């Protein structure tokens, strides 16, 4: 019942609240509120000064209205006025108001800080606490500036009361969290550490939180706390339940304090001092032992408190990762919890085991529980528990149980919650790749993944499978066969079409011998999905078609027919149209040799870190992939293969340049092999720098975004014959950008812009060698009367640095048509 | 702890304590989203869930949901007990506390919370001490209070 008898009841407030509750509709409520707001406004503006009680009441009403969810734009001044009252309740309400409705008006802030300062120096502990609470609740930078030096003094002063010390400690913590630069370490730090020995448990409780946070940023400054913490902890753990009196919670001695001490110890490595370490180990063993004892009370609070300490102790054991005996015991304890009646404990056990799985001492012990975890995955009714089980399976996966775990995760995926599917897909993909001994299993797994959760298979996943298939000769035939079969399913996910299209385009020849998968059959299969697909997929399919023409000349007529039809060459999408037109032309004019060279099989991708891992990290935060990373570090990159990062990079550029994704760009084979005398990256980036219109220059894998054809990859032909130069020149009839000339030493690119009568051409000279060009000059000869119309401005000449990437430009601009 | 919310089964917020700086708009959005998420959970589900990048610990007492958001490394079980301890404090203070008490005496609920938790951390874990502090403050009220009957 309403405690009207406790202090003052503020009848007016109670009446107002009742009114609001009695409102039958939202409109009525708003009406009542507006009426009250008007009333309060007039009272505040009124001629006669309000007395403290009324002010307090109105400010409280305003607060109530605000907490209901309405905006309040006045009352701050009155609240600040209340602060200077010497009536406790008025101060209290004033502080509450300004803590909840934080205002950034500097005048008000100054007044507030003043009031706080007065209260802090008042020597009245209750007022001091009020002020400290306010600072802790607001924690603004202005407050930090004003009080960051004062509060440590209060904290360690001998005559400060215990309750004030507690508040000061946590207040300082809040200020440190929001403005760490304003809280300077000083002589108070050593005194703060000694608060751990204080008789008053409340002070210790508050101080520990402060020390924990500070020691994370300044470990050396506070490292004396470790031994103090250990001795405090062992005193608590070995105490009888009557020792600590009011700090015993349902027969558990000081659970909050114990947990905080254990947390503090997790900020430091295991203590070096043998005695301290011994005591700590003893403590931990006692805690583990107590877990096995029968409970002193049936109440859930007792078991929660006891288990809270247990879980924190296990976290500490995992953090130290150095006592195999303790680790195994911890693992066994968690194993027991895995089958506990209480869902909470099962959840926490699964969560804890995840971290345990990454320790080498306990990894094997964790694996013994695999059946229980799989069972949890299948039978738990709570989705958060199921998700934890999936996380644990991921963490405990290794070579011995990979197949089993991946299979379980796949079947879980079929019924999993939509919100977690993408993460699951990434994890399955990572596991499948990491532990694949037999790559045909890997291919199967990924294709299954696409079949089950196609929508959530992000690009990184299917790029990866393609990279791997390309890099591994032994699995190419199998891949081709499998995608072929998969595509025959009546309802096929678009990602499957992408993968299938690409793989058949590259390796369709491997299964072409079988009449069931003859070239024409393959083509028809792909084309049957064509109209169902989105634009990027269709683009990919078109590339696959041109590859077919190369691989299977007998299909040339059919495919050309398809390319020729209006829906392709007059397609409203620029990309598709361009591809159709160009491929059609390519297939008609290029000789078979040329075609074969241009459409040569994709070379292996360079080894790079899996982008899937990066994506998972981004999604989940650093904790999630610690396991695989740990294993990676142990295995020095021997496992990962074919991890080219081209896919996402080119995709990024493609996004920015609205041009082709990797398959098509690669198709043209422009930079498939490293150009002579320079690493691929440089030339690539040279081109990209020049030609990328908007997007970022990707480090490797340059794409010649214009997609224009050149008759031979420049790399393979050191000095292109003049005819090719002409050809290159001809391009500029319809293109503004491109490579003008290229040989072993030099690449000249051009970029031009034209608008009405003004034109501007940039010439880029790229040094492909690793030596410096000296005395590099350019001359531009302008024929005839063009001379008078062209302004030639060399931007920088002289020596050209040997760094392969730099370029310099000369600008010419014409002044008249 | 990052924040604590108390809300009814209809989703009405009865108390909101924020321990991290967030704009008003963000607070409203978080409250709305989180309340929806928790109200959608079935009774037998576990008291913890992952939400955005936080861990949520919640428990229902009669018609009120008590919900805390803690960071990744915080101990969930002890947070459950923080909630319980807070309920115990309210109960002792109001005498068999119910939702109405918290509605009509919301400012007291905040004061009690401040004596127990500060800056998101447990400050005083002795029930006796917290209640003593509140009672002392109440006494101060009564001493300095000139009683008003008519508002």
Tab-separated table of C-alpha atoms in Angstrom, chain A residues 2 124 172 193 242 423 707 743 817:
chain	number	residue	atom	x	y	z
A	2	UNK	CA	1.223	3.496	-0.630
A	124	UNK	CA	27.065	16.273	6.469
A	172	UNK	CA	34.988	8.030	-9.032
A	193	UNK	CA	44.291	-0.442	-2.780
A	242	UNK	CA	27.562	-16.881	10.814
A	423	UNK	CA	25.893	-16.652	-38.216
A	707	UNK	CA	35.517	-3.995	-69.307
A	743	UNK	CA	55.252	-2.274	-72.281
A	817	UNK	CA	36.045	23.374	-79.790
